[in-house]
CSV table of C-alpha atoms in Angstrom, one decimal:
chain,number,residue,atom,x,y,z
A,1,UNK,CA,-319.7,-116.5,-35.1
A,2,UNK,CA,-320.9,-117.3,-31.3
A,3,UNK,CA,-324.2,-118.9,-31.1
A,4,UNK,CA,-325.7,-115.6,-29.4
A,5,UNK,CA,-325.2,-113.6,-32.7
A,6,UNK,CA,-326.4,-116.9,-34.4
A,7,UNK,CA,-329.6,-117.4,-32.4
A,8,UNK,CA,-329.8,-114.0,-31.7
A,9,UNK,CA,-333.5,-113.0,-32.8
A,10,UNK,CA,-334.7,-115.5,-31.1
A,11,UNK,CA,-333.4,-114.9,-27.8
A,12,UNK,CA,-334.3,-111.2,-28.4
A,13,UNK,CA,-337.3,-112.3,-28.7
A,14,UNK,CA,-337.5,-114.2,-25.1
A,15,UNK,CA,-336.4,-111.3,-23.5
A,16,UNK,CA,-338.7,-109.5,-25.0
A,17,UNK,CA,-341.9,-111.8,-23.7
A,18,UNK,CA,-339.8,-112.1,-20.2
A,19,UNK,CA,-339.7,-107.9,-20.8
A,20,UNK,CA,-344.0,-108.6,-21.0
A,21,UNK,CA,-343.7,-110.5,-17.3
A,22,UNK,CA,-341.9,-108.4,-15.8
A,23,UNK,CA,-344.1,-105.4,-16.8
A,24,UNK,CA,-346.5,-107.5,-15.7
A,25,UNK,CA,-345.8,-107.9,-12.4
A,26,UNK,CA,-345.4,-104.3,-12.1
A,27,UNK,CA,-348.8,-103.3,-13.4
A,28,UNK,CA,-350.2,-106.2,-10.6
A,29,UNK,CA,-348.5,-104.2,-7.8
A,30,UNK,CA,-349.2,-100.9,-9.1
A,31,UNK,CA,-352.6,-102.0,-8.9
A,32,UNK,CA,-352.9,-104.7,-5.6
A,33,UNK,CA,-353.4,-107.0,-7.1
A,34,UNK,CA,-354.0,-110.2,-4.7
A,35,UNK,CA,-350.7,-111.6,-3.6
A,36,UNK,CA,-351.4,-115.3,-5.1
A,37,UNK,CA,-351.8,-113.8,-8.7
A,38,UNK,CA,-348.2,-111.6,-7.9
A,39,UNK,CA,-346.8,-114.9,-7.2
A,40,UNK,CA,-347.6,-116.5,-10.0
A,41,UNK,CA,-346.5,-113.7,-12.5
A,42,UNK,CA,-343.4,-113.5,-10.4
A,43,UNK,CA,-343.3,-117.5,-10.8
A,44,UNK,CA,-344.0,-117.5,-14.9
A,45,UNK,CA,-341.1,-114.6,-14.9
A,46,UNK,CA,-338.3,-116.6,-13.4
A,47,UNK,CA,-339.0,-119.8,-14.8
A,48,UNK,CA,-338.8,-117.8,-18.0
A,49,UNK,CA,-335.5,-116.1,-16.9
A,50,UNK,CA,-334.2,-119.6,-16.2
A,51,UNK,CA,-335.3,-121.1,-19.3
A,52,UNK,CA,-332.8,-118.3,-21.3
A,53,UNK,CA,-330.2,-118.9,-19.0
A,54,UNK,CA,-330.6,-122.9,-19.7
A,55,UNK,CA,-330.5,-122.3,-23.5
A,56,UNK,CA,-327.7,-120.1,-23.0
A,57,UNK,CA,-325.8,-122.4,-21.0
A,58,UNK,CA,-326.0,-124.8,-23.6
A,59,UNK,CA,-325.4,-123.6,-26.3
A,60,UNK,CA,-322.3,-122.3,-24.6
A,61,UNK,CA,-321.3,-125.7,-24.0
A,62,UNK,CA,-322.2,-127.8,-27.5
A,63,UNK,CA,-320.4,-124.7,-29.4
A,64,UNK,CA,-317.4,-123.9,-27.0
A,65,UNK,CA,-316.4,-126.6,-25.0
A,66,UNK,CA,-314.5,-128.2,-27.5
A,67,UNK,CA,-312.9,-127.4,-30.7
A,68,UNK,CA,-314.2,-130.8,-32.7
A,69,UNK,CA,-312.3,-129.5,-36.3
A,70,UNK,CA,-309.4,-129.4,-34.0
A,71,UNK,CA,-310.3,-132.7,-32.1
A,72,UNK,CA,-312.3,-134.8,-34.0
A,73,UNK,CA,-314.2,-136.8,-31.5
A,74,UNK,CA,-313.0,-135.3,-28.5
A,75,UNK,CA,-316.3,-134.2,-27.4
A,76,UNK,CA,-318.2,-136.8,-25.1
A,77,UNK,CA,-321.9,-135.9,-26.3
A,78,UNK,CA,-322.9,-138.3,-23.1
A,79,UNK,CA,-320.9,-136.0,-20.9
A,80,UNK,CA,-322.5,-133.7,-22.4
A,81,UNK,CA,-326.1,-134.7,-22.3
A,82,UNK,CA,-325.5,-135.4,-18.3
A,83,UNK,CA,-323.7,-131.7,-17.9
A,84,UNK,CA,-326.8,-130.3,-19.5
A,85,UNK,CA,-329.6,-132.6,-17.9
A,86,UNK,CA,-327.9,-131.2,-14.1
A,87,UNK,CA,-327.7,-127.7,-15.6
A,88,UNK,CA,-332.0,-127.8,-16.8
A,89,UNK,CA,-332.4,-129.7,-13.4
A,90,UNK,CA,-330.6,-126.9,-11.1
A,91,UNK,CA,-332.1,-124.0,-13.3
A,92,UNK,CA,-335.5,-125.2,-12.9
């Protein structure tokens, strides 16, 4: 089972709130609303975006980047941690 049919309510459930920001956003332009306040929905809505993408991302990694029943110990979890800190650090 991959970890997006695993975790897979609760990233329904992101998109579903980034869904809300993103309606958002249009209901602020459909009614001019003030540019500051369509920048800051449009601000909330990518960081949001980015912050599935970074959960995505690693899970991806912890679950697929190496088989550890086939190679016990194999997987550096400090390499790992560093890979993921860049990742959250470039997505933000």
């Amino acid at each position: 089972m991959t970890h997006t049919i695993r975790d897979r309510q609760k990233l329904l459930a992101r998109v579903r709130r980034i869904r809300g920001q993103v309606e958002a956003v249009e209901r602020s332009l459909d009614t001019e609303a003030d540019c500051e306040r369509v920048m800051h929905l449009l601000s909330s809505a990518r960081a949001a975006m980015a912050g599935l993408m970074a959960e995505v991302v690693e899970d991806h990694v912890r679950t697929h980047l190496v088989d550890v029943e086939k190679h016990p110990g194999a997987l550096d979890e400090a390499a790992v941690e560093q890979l993921l800190g860049v990742v959250r650090t470039y997505m933000k």
